[in-house]
PDB file of C-alpha atoms in Angstrom:
ATOM      1  CA  MET A   1       0.213   0.136   0.345  1.00 37.00           C
ATOM      2  CA  GLY A   2       1.589   3.345  -0.967  1.00 36.00           C
ATOM      3  CA  ILE A   3       0.761   6.347   0.931  1.00 33.00           C
ATOM      4  CA  GLN A   4      -2.284   8.297   0.170  1.00 33.00           C
ATOM      5  CA  SER A   5      -2.724  11.928  -0.062  1.00 30.00           C
ATOM      6  CA  PRO A   6      -4.317  13.716   3.253  1.00 33.00           C
ATOM      7  CA  ILE A   7      -7.963  13.470   3.901  1.00 31.00           C
ATOM      8  CA  GLY A   8      -8.724  16.475   4.844  1.00 34.00           C
ATOM      9  CA  PRO A   9      -7.881  18.689   7.619  1.00 36.00           C
ATOM     10  CA  GLY A  10      -9.613  17.603  11.423  1.00 39.00           C
ATOM     11  CA  ALA A  11      -9.657  14.207  10.006  1.00 43.00           C
ATOM     12  CA  ALA A  12      -7.047  12.828  12.450  1.00 49.00           C
ATOM     13  CA  GLY A  13      -8.449  14.432  15.186  1.00 45.00           C
ATOM     14  CA  GLU A  14     -11.335  15.676  17.012  1.00 50.00           C
ATOM     15  CA  SER A  15     -10.305  19.653  16.368  1.00 49.00           C
ATOM     16  CA  HIS A  16      -9.789  20.910  13.254  1.00 60.00           C
ATOM     17  CA  GLY A  17      -5.866  22.006  13.459  1.00 81.00           C
ATOM     18  CA  PRO A  18      -3.485  19.415  12.206  1.00 95.00           C
ATOM     19  CA  VAL A  19      -1.494  17.550  15.019  1.00 98.00           C
ATOM     20  CA  PHE A  20       1.510  18.246  13.987  1.00 98.00           C
ATOM     21  CA  GLY A  21       2.102  22.241  14.657  1.00 97.00           C
ATOM     22  CA  GLU A  22       4.632  24.747  12.572  1.00 96.00           C
ATOM     23  CA  ALA A  23       6.977  24.177  15.589  1.00 95.00           C
ATOM     24  CA  ALA A  24       6.919  20.535  15.751  1.00 98.00           C
ATOM     25  CA  ARG A  25       6.959  19.872  12.369  1.00 98.00           C
ATOM     26  CA  ALA A  26      10.757  22.176  12.386  1.00 97.00           C
ATOM     27  CA  GLN A  27      11.695  20.255  15.573  1.00 97.00           C
ATOM     28  CA  PHE A  28      11.687  17.213  13.459  1.00 98.00           C
ATOM     29  CA  ALA A  29      12.774  18.772   9.954  1.00 98.00           C
ATOM     30  CA  ALA A  30      15.492  19.141  11.585  1.00 98.00           C
ATOM     31  CA  SER A  31      15.969  16.505  13.875  1.00 98.00           C
ATOM     32  CA  TYR A  32      15.223  13.429  10.730  1.00 98.00           C
ATOM     33  CA  PRO A  33      16.139  11.307   9.754  1.00 98.00           C
ATOM     34  CA  GLU A  34      19.082  10.052  13.136  1.00 98.00           C
ATOM     35  CA  THR A  35      17.974  12.046  16.256  1.00 98.00           C
ATOM     36  CA  PRO A  36      15.966  10.603  18.404  1.00 98.00           C
ATOM     37  CA  HIS A  37      13.958  13.570  19.340  1.00 98.00           C
ATOM     38  CA  VAL A  38      10.673  14.528  21.733  1.00 98.00           C
ATOM     39  CA  LEU A  39       7.739  17.243  20.054  1.00 97.00           C
ATOM     40  CA  PRO A  40       4.598  17.755  20.687  1.00 98.00           C
ATOM     41  CA  HIS A  41       1.176  16.702  19.175  1.00 98.00           C
ATOM     42  CA  GLY A  42      -2.548  17.888  19.160  1.00 97.00           C
ATOM     43  CA  LEU A  43      -4.147  14.257  18.267  1.00 97.00           C
ATOM     44  CA  GLY A  44      -6.006  14.795  22.388  1.00 89.00           C
ATOM     45  CA  HIS A  45      -8.929  12.065  22.604  1.00 89.00           C
ATOM     46  CA  HIS A  46      -9.941  10.547  20.067  1.00 95.00           C
ATOM     47  CA  HIS A  47     -12.960   8.141  19.318  1.00 96.00           C
ATOM     48  CA  LEU A  48     -11.193   5.507  17.279  1.00 97.00           C
ATOM     49  CA  LEU A  49      -8.564   5.423  20.039  1.00 97.00           C
ATOM     50  CA  THR A  50     -10.920   4.547  23.476  1.00 96.00           C
ATOM     51  CA  LEU A  51     -10.479   1.698  25.196  1.00 95.00           C
ATOM     52  CA  ASP A  52     -13.402  -0.197  24.383  1.00 95.00           C
ATOM     53  CA  ALA A  53     -12.558   1.216  20.681  1.00 97.00           C
ATOM     54  CA  LEU A  54      -9.806  -0.377  20.203  1.00 97.00           C
ATOM     55  CA  ALA A  55     -11.439  -3.762  22.432  1.00 95.00           C
ATOM     56  CA  ALA A  56     -13.506  -3.550  19.348  1.00 96.00           C
ATOM     57  CA  LEU A  57     -10.762  -3.391  17.000  1.00 97.00           C
ATOM     58  CA  ALA A  58      -9.213  -5.978  18.140  1.00 96.00           C
ATOM     59  CA  GLY A  59     -12.023  -8.058  17.357  1.00 94.00           C
ATOM     60  CA  ARG A  60     -11.720  -7.018  13.567  1.00 96.00           C
ATOM     61  CA  LEU A  61      -8.028  -7.490  13.546  1.00 97.00           C
ATOM     62  CA  PRO A  62      -6.466 -11.175  11.925  1.00 96.00           C
ATOM     63  CA  GLU A  63      -5.156 -12.956  15.015  1.00 94.00           C
ATOM     64  CA  SER A  64      -1.482 -12.292  13.973  1.00 95.00           C
ATOM     65  CA  ALA A  65      -1.705  -8.616  14.258  1.00 97.00           C
ATOM     66  CA  ILE A  66      -2.338  -8.905  18.308  1.00 96.00           C
ATOM     67  CA  GLU A  67       0.527 -10.030  20.337  1.00 92.00           C
ATOM     68  CA  TYR A  68      -0.320  -9.307  24.115  1.00 90.00           C
ATOM     69  CA  ASN A  69       1.615 -10.908  27.238  1.00 81.00           C
ATOM     70  CA  ARG A  70       1.999  -9.754  30.985  1.00 77.00           C
ATOM     71  CA  GLY A  71       3.615  -6.607  31.576  1.00 75.00           C
ATOM     72  CA  ASP A  72       5.657  -7.027  34.245  1.00 76.00           C
ATOM     73  CA  LEU A  73       8.858  -7.904  32.715  1.00 64.00           C
ATOM     74  CA  PRO A  74      12.251  -6.898  32.907  1.00 70.00           C
ATOM     75  CA  VAL A  75      14.009  -4.899  30.336  1.00 76.00           C
ATOM     76  CA  GLY A  76      15.211  -7.928  28.508  1.00 58.00           C
ATOM     77  CA  VAL A  77      13.874 -11.382  27.378  1.00 55.00           C
ATOM     78  CA  ASP A  78      14.786 -14.798  26.552  1.00 57.00           C
ATOM     79  CA  GLY A  79      11.501 -15.961  24.248  1.00 51.00           C
ATOM     80  CA  LYS A  80       8.519 -15.375  24.362  1.00 56.00           C
ATOM     81  CA  PRO A  81       6.933 -13.779  27.504  1.00 49.00           C
ATOM     82  CA  GLU A  82       4.103 -15.718  29.746  1.00 55.00           C
ATOM     83  CA  GLY A  83       0.221 -14.730  29.266  1.00 53.00           C
ATOM     84  CA  THR A  84      -2.151 -13.590  32.027  1.00 58.00           C
ATOM     85  CA  GLY A  85      -4.891 -15.536  30.472  1.00 66.00           C
ATOM     86  CA  LEU A  86      -7.005 -13.100  29.805  1.00 80.00           C
ATOM     87  CA  SER A  87      -8.486 -12.596  25.922  1.00 88.00           C
ATOM     88  CA  ILE A  88      -6.927  -9.280  24.098  1.00 92.00           C
ATOM     89  CA  GLU A  89     -10.795  -7.579  24.744  1.00 93.00           C
ATOM     90  CA  GLU A  90     -10.284  -7.970  28.351  1.00 90.00           C
ATOM     91  CA  THR A  91      -7.306  -7.057  28.542  1.00 90.00           C
ATOM     92  CA  ILE A  92      -7.605  -3.649  26.882  1.00 94.00           C
ATOM     93  CA  ARG A  93     -10.980  -2.797  28.799  1.00 92.00           C
ATOM     94  CA  HIS A  94      -9.673  -3.623  32.288  1.00 90.00           C
ATOM     95  CA  ILE A  95      -6.047  -1.891  30.771  1.00 91.00           C
ATOM     96  CA  ALA A  96      -5.829  -0.371  35.163  1.00 88.00           C
ATOM     97  CA  ARG A  97      -5.431  -3.707  36.426  1.00 85.00           C
ATOM     98  CA  SER A  98      -4.970  -6.486  33.556  1.00 87.00           C
ATOM     99  CA  ASN A  99      -0.869  -5.996  34.822  1.00 86.00           C
ATOM    100  CA  SER A 100      -0.441  -6.310  30.617  1.00 88.00           C
ATOM    101  CA  TRP A 101       0.810  -5.160  28.070  1.00 87.00           C
ATOM    102  CA  ALA A 102      -0.951  -5.440  24.304  1.00 92.00           C
ATOM    103  CA  VAL A 103       0.028  -4.163  20.646  1.00 95.00           C
ATOM    104  CA  LEU A 104      -3.089  -4.291  17.692  1.00 98.00           C
ATOM    105  CA  LYS A 105      -0.140  -4.520  14.392  1.00 98.00           C
ATOM    106  CA  ASN A 106      -0.839  -2.509  11.218  1.00 98.00           C
ATOM    107  CA  VAL A 107      -4.369  -0.837  12.420  1.00 98.00           C
ATOM    108  CA  GLU A 108      -4.077   0.164   8.715  1.00 98.00           C
ATOM    109  CA  GLN A 109      -5.981  -2.818   7.670  1.00 98.00           C
ATOM    110  CA  VAL A 110      -9.465  -1.572   8.935  1.00 98.00           C
ATOM    111  CA  PRO A 111     -10.147   1.330   6.895  1.00 98.00           C
ATOM    112  CA  GLU A 112     -11.197   4.335   9.555  1.00 98.00           C
ATOM    113  CA  TYR A 113      -7.314   3.797  11.520  1.00 98.00           C
ATOM    114  CA  GLU A 114      -6.001   3.451   7.872  1.00 98.00           C
ATOM    115  CA  ALA A 115      -7.115   6.679   7.003  1.00 98.00           C
ATOM    116  CA  LEU A 116      -6.274   8.075  11.135  1.00 98.00           C
ATOM    117  CA  LEU A 117      -2.543   7.005   9.940  1.00 98.00           C
ATOM    118  CA  LEU A 118      -2.516   8.699   6.442  1.00 98.00           C
ATOM    119  CA  SER A 119      -3.758  11.761   7.571  1.00 97.00           C
ATOM    120  CA  LEU A 120      -0.861  11.881  10.469  1.00 98.00           C
ATOM    121  CA  LEU A 121       1.820  10.643   8.048  1.00 98.00           C
ATOM    122  CA  GLY A 122       0.853  13.418   5.557  1.00 98.00           C
ATOM    123  CA  GLU A 123       1.151  16.437   7.795  1.00 98.00           C
ATOM    124  CA  ILE A 124       4.858  15.294   7.553  1.00 98.00           C
ATOM    125  CA  ARG A 125       5.606  13.870   4.110  1.00 98.00           C
ATOM    126  CA  PRO A 126       7.014  17.067   2.669  1.00 97.00           C
ATOM    127  CA  GLN A 127       9.316  16.612   5.831  1.00 97.00           C
ATOM    128  CA  ILE A 128      10.131  12.834   5.360  1.00 98.00           C
ATOM    129  CA  GLU A 129      10.584  12.871   1.637  1.00 97.00           C
ATOM    130  CA  ALA A 130      13.225  15.843   1.259  1.00 97.00           C
ATOM    131  CA  ARG A 131      15.152  13.795   3.351  1.00 96.00           C
ATOM    132  CA  THR A 132      14.650  10.306   2.452  1.00 97.00           C
ATOM    133  CA  GLY A 133      12.540   9.852  -0.507  1.00 96.00           C
ATOM    134  CA  ALA A 134       9.657   8.109  -0.989  1.00 97.00           C
ATOM    135  CA  MET A 135       7.087   7.469   2.147  1.00 98.00           C
ATOM    136  CA  LEU A 136       6.785   3.507   1.709  1.00 98.00           C
ATOM    137  CA  ARG A 137       4.748   1.391   3.671  1.00 98.00           C
ATOM    138  CA  PRO A 138       2.876   3.137   6.447  1.00 98.00           C
ATOM    139  CA  GLN A 139       1.641   1.368   8.679  1.00 98.00           C
ATOM    140  CA  GLY A 140       0.666   1.747  12.622  1.00 98.00           C
ATOM    141  CA  PHE A 141       0.810   0.790  15.467  1.00 98.00           C
ATOM    142  CA  VAL A 142      -1.018   0.413  19.124  1.00 98.00           C
ATOM    143  CA  PHE A 143       0.096  -0.027  22.316  1.00 97.00           C
ATOM    144  CA  ILE A 144      -2.002  -0.349  25.582  1.00 96.00           C
ATOM    145  CA  SER A 145       0.033  -0.550  29.100  1.00 94.00           C
ATOM    146  CA  SER A 146      -1.062  -1.205  32.265  1.00 94.00           C
ATOM    147  CA  PRO A 147       0.960   0.510  35.162  1.00 93.00           C
ATOM    148  CA  ASN A 148       4.695   0.227  35.027  1.00 93.00           C
ATOM    149  CA  ALA A 149       4.179  -1.960  32.222  1.00 92.00           C
ATOM    150  CA  VAL A 150       7.330  -2.736  30.192  1.00 91.00           C
ATOM    151  CA  THR A 151       7.926  -3.704  26.813  1.00 91.00           C
ATOM    152  CA  PRO A 152      11.719  -5.175  26.840  1.00 91.00           C
ATOM    153  CA  TYR A 153      14.966  -4.073  24.434  1.00 95.00           C
ATOM    154  CA  HIS A 154      13.943  -4.731  21.278  1.00 95.00           C
ATOM    155  CA  PHE A 155      15.138  -2.323  17.975  1.00 97.00           C
ATOM    156  CA  ASP A 156      12.238  -2.247  14.427  1.00 96.00           C
ATOM    157  CA  PRO A 157      13.254  -1.971  11.100  1.00 96.00           C
ATOM    158  CA  GLU A 158      10.782   1.097  10.625  1.00 97.00           C
ATOM    159  CA  HIS A 159      11.179   5.276  10.743  1.00 98.00           C
ATOM    160  CA  ASN A 160       9.270   5.071  13.839  1.00 98.00           C
ATOM    161  CA  ILE A 161       6.800   8.495  15.876  1.00 98.00           C
ATOM    162  CA  LEU A 162       5.343   7.202  19.033  1.00 98.00           C
ATOM    163  CA  LEU A 163       2.079   9.103  20.330  1.00 98.00           C
ATOM    164  CA  GLN A 164       1.589   9.272  23.793  1.00 98.00           C
ATOM    165  CA  LEU A 165      -2.501   9.889  24.514  1.00 98.00           C
ATOM    166  CA  ALA A 166      -3.466   8.304  27.811  1.00 97.00           C
ATOM    167  CA  GLY A 167      -0.991   7.894  30.897  1.00 97.00           C
ATOM    168  CA  SER A 168       2.980   8.392  30.661  1.00 98.00           C
ATOM    169  CA  LYS A 169       5.601   6.628  29.731  1.00 97.00           C
ATOM    170  CA  THR A 170       9.739   6.472  29.467  1.00 98.00           C
ATOM    171  CA  MET A 171      11.632   5.710  26.669  1.00 98.00           C
ATOM    172  CA  THR A 172      15.179   4.423  26.697  1.00 98.00           C
ATOM    173  CA  GLN A 173      17.032   4.933  23.124  1.00 98.00           C
ATOM    174  CA  PHE A 174      20.291   3.894  22.351  1.00 98.00           C
ATOM    175  CA  PRO A 175      22.419   4.652  19.416  1.00 98.00           C
ATOM    176  CA  ALA A 176      21.298   3.452  16.568  1.00 97.00           C
ATOM    177  CA  GLY A 177      23.891   0.954  14.091  1.00 95.00           C
ATOM    178  CA  ASP A 178      26.193   0.649  17.046  1.00 97.00           C
ATOM    179  CA  ASP A 179      27.677  -2.717  17.556  1.00 96.00           C
ATOM    180  CA  ARG A 180      28.030  -2.714  21.242  1.00 97.00           C
ATOM    181  CA  PHE A 181      24.209  -2.161  21.453  1.00 97.00           C
ATOM    182  CA  ALA A 182      22.899  -4.258  18.774  1.00 97.00           C
ATOM    183  CA  PRO A 183      25.302  -6.540  17.419  1.00 96.00           C
ATOM    184  CA  ASP A 184      25.820  -6.741  13.623  1.00 96.00           C
ATOM    185  CA  THR A 185      25.336 -10.711  13.635  1.00 96.00           C
ATOM    186  CA  VAL A 186      21.647  -9.594  15.894  1.00 96.00           C
ATOM    187  CA  HIS A 187      21.086  -7.370  12.827  1.00 96.00           C
ATOM    188  CA  GLU A 188      21.701 -10.062   9.677  1.00 96.00           C
ATOM    189  CA  SER A 189      19.727 -12.393  11.790  1.00 95.00           C
ATOM    190  CA  TYR A 190      17.192 -10.599  12.353  1.00 95.00           C
ATOM    191  CA  HIS A 191      16.858  -9.965   8.521  1.00 91.00           C
ATOM    192  CA  ALA A 192      16.665 -13.100   7.804  1.00 90.00           C
ATOM    193  CA  GLY A 193      13.551 -13.691  10.086  1.00 89.00           C
ATOM    194  CA  GLY A 194      15.367 -13.397  13.320  1.00 89.00           C
ATOM    195  CA  ALA A 195      13.776 -12.073  16.307  1.00 86.00           C
ATOM    196  CA  ARG A 196      14.095  -8.680  17.374  1.00 86.00           C
ATOM    197  CA  GLU A 197      14.424  -8.575  21.524  1.00 86.00           C
ATOM    198  CA  LEU A 198      17.935  -7.983  21.536  1.00 94.00           C
ATOM    199  CA  THR A 199      20.454  -9.286  25.245  1.00 94.00           C
ATOM    200  CA  TRP A 200      20.294  -7.207  27.937  1.00 95.00           C
ATOM    201  CA  HIS A 201      23.114  -6.345  30.361  1.00 94.00           C
ATOM    202  CA  ASP A 202      22.480  -3.623  32.899  1.00 95.00           C
ATOM    203  CA  GLU A 203      26.201  -1.709  31.677  1.00 97.00           C
ATOM    204  CA  LEU A 204      24.866  -0.988  28.662  1.00 97.00           C
ATOM    205  CA  MET A 205      22.102   1.969  30.628  1.00 97.00           C
ATOM    206  CA  GLU A 206      25.420   4.072  30.890  1.00 97.00           C
ATOM    207  CA  GLY A 207      24.562   5.225  26.713  1.00 98.00           C
ATOM    208  CA  GLY A 208      20.968   5.389  26.760  1.00 98.00           C
ATOM    209  CA  ARG A 209      18.733   7.976  26.683  1.00 98.00           C
ATOM    210  CA  ALA A 210      15.708   8.424  28.018  1.00 98.00           C
ATOM    211  CA  PHE A 211      12.373  10.485  26.753  1.00 98.00           C
ATOM    212  CA  ALA A 212       9.963  10.641  29.150  1.00 98.00           C
ATOM    213  CA  ILE A 213       6.313  11.196  27.604  1.00 98.00           C
ATOM    214  CA  GLY A 214       2.832  12.595  28.091  1.00 98.00           C
ATOM    215  CA  PRO A 215      -0.165  12.812  26.379  1.00 98.00           C
ATOM    216  CA  GLY A 216       0.267  15.853  23.707  1.00 98.00           C
ATOM    217  CA  GLU A 217       3.872  14.512  23.148  1.00 98.00           C
ATOM    218  CA  ALA A 218       5.444  12.064  20.773  1.00 98.00           C
ATOM    219  CA  VAL A 219       9.256  10.218  20.920  1.00 98.00           C
ATOM    220  CA  TYR A 220      10.951  10.134  17.139  1.00 98.00           C
ATOM    221  CA  VAL A 221      12.938   6.761  16.792  1.00 98.00           C
ATOM    222  CA  PRO A 222      15.551   6.347  14.225  1.00 98.00           C
ATOM    223  CA  VAL A 223      15.326   2.899  12.160  1.00 98.00           C
ATOM    224  CA  MET A 224      17.159   0.029  14.422  1.00 97.00           C
ATOM    225  CA  ALA A 225      17.772   2.281  17.767  1.00 98.00           C
ATOM    226  CA  PRO A 226      17.527  -0.279  19.992  1.00 98.00           C
ATOM    227  CA  HIS A 227      14.840   0.602  23.054  1.00 98.00           C
ATOM    228  CA  PHE A 228      12.721  -0.316  25.922  1.00 96.00           C
ATOM    229  CA  VAL A 229       9.675   1.793  27.292  1.00 96.00           C
ATOM    230  CA  ARG A 230       8.606   1.526  30.733  1.00 96.00           C
ATOM    231  CA  ASN A 231       5.372   2.632  31.191  1.00 96.00           C
ATOM    232  CA  GLY A 232       4.152   4.950  33.763  1.00 96.00           C
ATOM    233  CA  PRO A 233       1.775   4.851  37.131  1.00 96.00           C
ATOM    234  CA  GLU A 234      -0.814   4.653  35.133  1.00 96.00           C
ATOM    235  CA  SER A 235      -2.592   2.779  32.423  1.00 96.00           C
ATOM    236  CA  SER A 236      -1.328   3.964  28.803  1.00 96.00           C
ATOM    237  CA  ILE A 237      -2.476   4.717  25.468  1.00 97.00           C
ATOM    238  CA  SER A 238      -0.076   5.355  22.112  1.00 98.00           C
ATOM    239  CA  LEU A 239       0.070   5.153  18.374  1.00 98.00           C
ATOM    240  CA  SER A 240       2.725   4.575  16.700  1.00 98.00           C
ATOM    241  CA  ILE A 241       2.928   5.819  13.519  1.00 98.00           C
ATOM    242  CA  THR A 242       4.904   4.235  11.467  1.00 98.00           C
ATOM    243  CA  TRP A 243       7.225   4.292   7.696  1.00 98.00           C
ATOM    244  CA  ARG A 244       9.817   2.837   5.744  1.00 98.00           C
ATOM    245  CA  SER A 245      11.840   4.920   2.782  1.00 98.00           C
ATOM    246  CA  ASP A 246      14.985   3.747   0.241  1.00 96.00           C
ATOM    247  CA  TRP A 247      17.556   4.239   2.589  1.00 96.00           C
ATOM    248  CA  SER A 248      15.442   1.486   4.906  1.00 97.00           C
ATOM    249  CA  PHE A 249      15.346  -1.347   2.401  1.00 97.00           C
ATOM    250  CA  ALA A 250      18.257  -0.426   1.801  1.00 97.00           C
ATOM    251  CA  GLU A 251      20.513  -1.150   5.091  1.00 97.00           C
ATOM    252  CA  ALA A 252      18.356  -3.890   5.326  1.00 97.00           C
ATOM    253  CA  ASP A 253      19.493  -5.379   2.548  1.00 97.00           C
ATOM    254  CA  ALA A 254      23.132  -4.812   2.871  1.00 98.00           C
ATOM    255  CA  ARG A 255      22.584  -6.573   6.155  1.00 97.00           C
ATOM    256  CA  GLY A 256      21.255  -9.418   4.350  1.00 97.00           C
ATOM    257  CA  PHE A 257      23.902  -9.527   2.157  1.00 97.00           C
ATOM    258  CA  ASN A 258      26.699  -9.041   5.128  1.00 98.00           C
ATOM    259  CA  ARG A 259      25.117 -12.680   6.512  1.00 97.00           C
ATOM    260  CA  VAL A 260      26.274 -14.064   2.963  1.00 97.00           C
ATOM    261  CA  LEU A 261      29.739 -12.753   2.887  1.00 97.00           C
ATOM    262  CA  ARG A 262      29.965 -13.824   7.058  1.00 97.00           C
ATOM    263  CA  ARG A 263      29.281 -17.330   5.906  1.00 95.00           C
ATOM    264  CA  ILE A 264      31.918 -17.667   3.816  1.00 95.00           C
ATOM    265  CA  GLY A 265      34.318 -17.011   6.390  1.00 97.00           C
ATOM    266  CA  LEU A 266      34.477 -13.232   5.511  1.00 97.00           C
ATOM    267  CA  ARG A 267      33.970 -10.062   8.447  1.00 96.00           C
ATOM    268  CA  PRO A 268      32.243  -7.454   6.302  1.00 97.00           C
ATOM    269  CA  ALA A 269      31.932  -3.645   7.382  1.00 97.00           C
ATOM    270  CA  ALA A 270      28.421  -2.297   9.228  1.00 97.00           C
ATOM    271  CA  PRO A 271      26.349  -0.745   6.691  1.00 97.00           C
ATOM    272  CA  GLY A 272      26.731   3.148   7.143  1.00 97.00           C
ATOM    273  CA  ARG A 273      23.900   5.344   8.686  1.00 97.00           C
ATOM    274  CA  TRP A 274      21.981   7.633   6.651  1.00 97.00           C
ATOM    275  CA  PRO A 275      23.181   9.689   4.839  1.00 96.00           C
ATOM    276  CA  ALA A 276      25.609   6.473   3.057  1.00 96.00           C
ATOM    277  CA  THR A 277      23.385   5.258   1.137  1.00 94.00           C
ATOM    278  CA  ASN A 278      24.547   0.905   1.038  1.00 97.00           C
ATOM    279  CA  LYS A 279      23.327   0.787  -2.612  1.00 96.00           C
ATOM    280  CA  GLY A 280      26.402  -1.454  -3.106  1.00 97.00           C
ATOM    281  CA  LYS A 281      25.619  -4.390  -1.016  1.00 98.00           C
ATOM    282  CA  ALA A 282      21.739  -3.611  -1.470  1.00 98.00           C
ATOM    283  CA  LEU A 283      22.248  -4.205  -5.217  1.00 98.00           C
ATOM    284  CA  ALA A 284      24.355  -7.261  -4.736  1.00 97.00           C
ATOM    285  CA  TYR A 285      22.006  -9.191  -2.239  1.00 97.00           C
ATOM    286  CA  ARG A 286      19.131  -8.023  -4.259  1.00 97.00           C
ATOM    287  CA  ALA A 287      20.718 -10.635  -7.301  1.00 97.00           C
ATOM    288  CA  LEU A 288      21.291 -13.220  -5.332  1.00 96.00           C
ATOM    289  CA  ARG A 289      17.309 -12.697  -4.063  1.00 95.00           C
ATOM    290  CA  ARG A 290      16.236 -13.101  -7.037  1.00 95.00           C
ATOM    291  CA  LEU A 291      18.582 -15.512  -7.922  1.00 95.00           C
ATOM    292  CA  GLY A 292      17.451 -18.029  -5.132  1.00 93.00           C
ATOM    293  CA  MET A 293      20.869 -17.398  -3.294  1.00 91.00           C
ATOM    294  CA  THR A 294      19.876 -15.764   0.132  1.00 89.00           C
ATOM    295  CA  GLY A 295      19.433 -18.772   2.279  1.00 77.00           C
TER     296      GLY A 295
END
């Protein structure tokens, strides 16, 4: 699915102004794509993002788009966390006391949530495309978390803005592309279908930067920047709007090519961060993939 035009003023929120105002767009433009930062938003209380609406949304999404488990997790996990025994609808409606963490993935599968996502991304599309080219593969994720719930240490392949709607949370981010925080071999395994969770060591904390956000605030997360999230003392609702770029796909394919090189005994250099293009390795890997030689 490609990015469409914004659907008009007021479509993203309950009011008629832009969700990302002039100051927010300027701040985003100055920092994108490599610098994490907090920016204001005006999404406010949206009828599609209440607990009842989200419980109903969970019932409309395929099982593959729903993930939920216990919220009292450590920063680092090994394998899939335990569940709570509740249904996803019960988990969401009673999030204040269900000791849970839940995510509804790819909410753009439902038309009204697709319209919301595209409207929000449409507001910052000029700033994005000025730096990283065409905005590709827009996706939306909604996180519903119990008080003090933890999202363990991991990374994601998308450019991401996490908008806080209810409650508060602190996201601790670590430098993207730094082998100390996410080894190159883990990147390579991930792009071959491996897990995105990372091994946590307490000594990593000194390299982290904490971003505390509440309602009306959002945090930008660069591609593959390791992070973990700790919820505040109240239940939380957050909306993550994400997109890919030619740069992010080239970085991923360069990682894939490095995995091929490592299998034959070489020690390849990591892909460069933006504005490095990584086109040589990316094109080589895409050629190998067409030939069925990347497995």
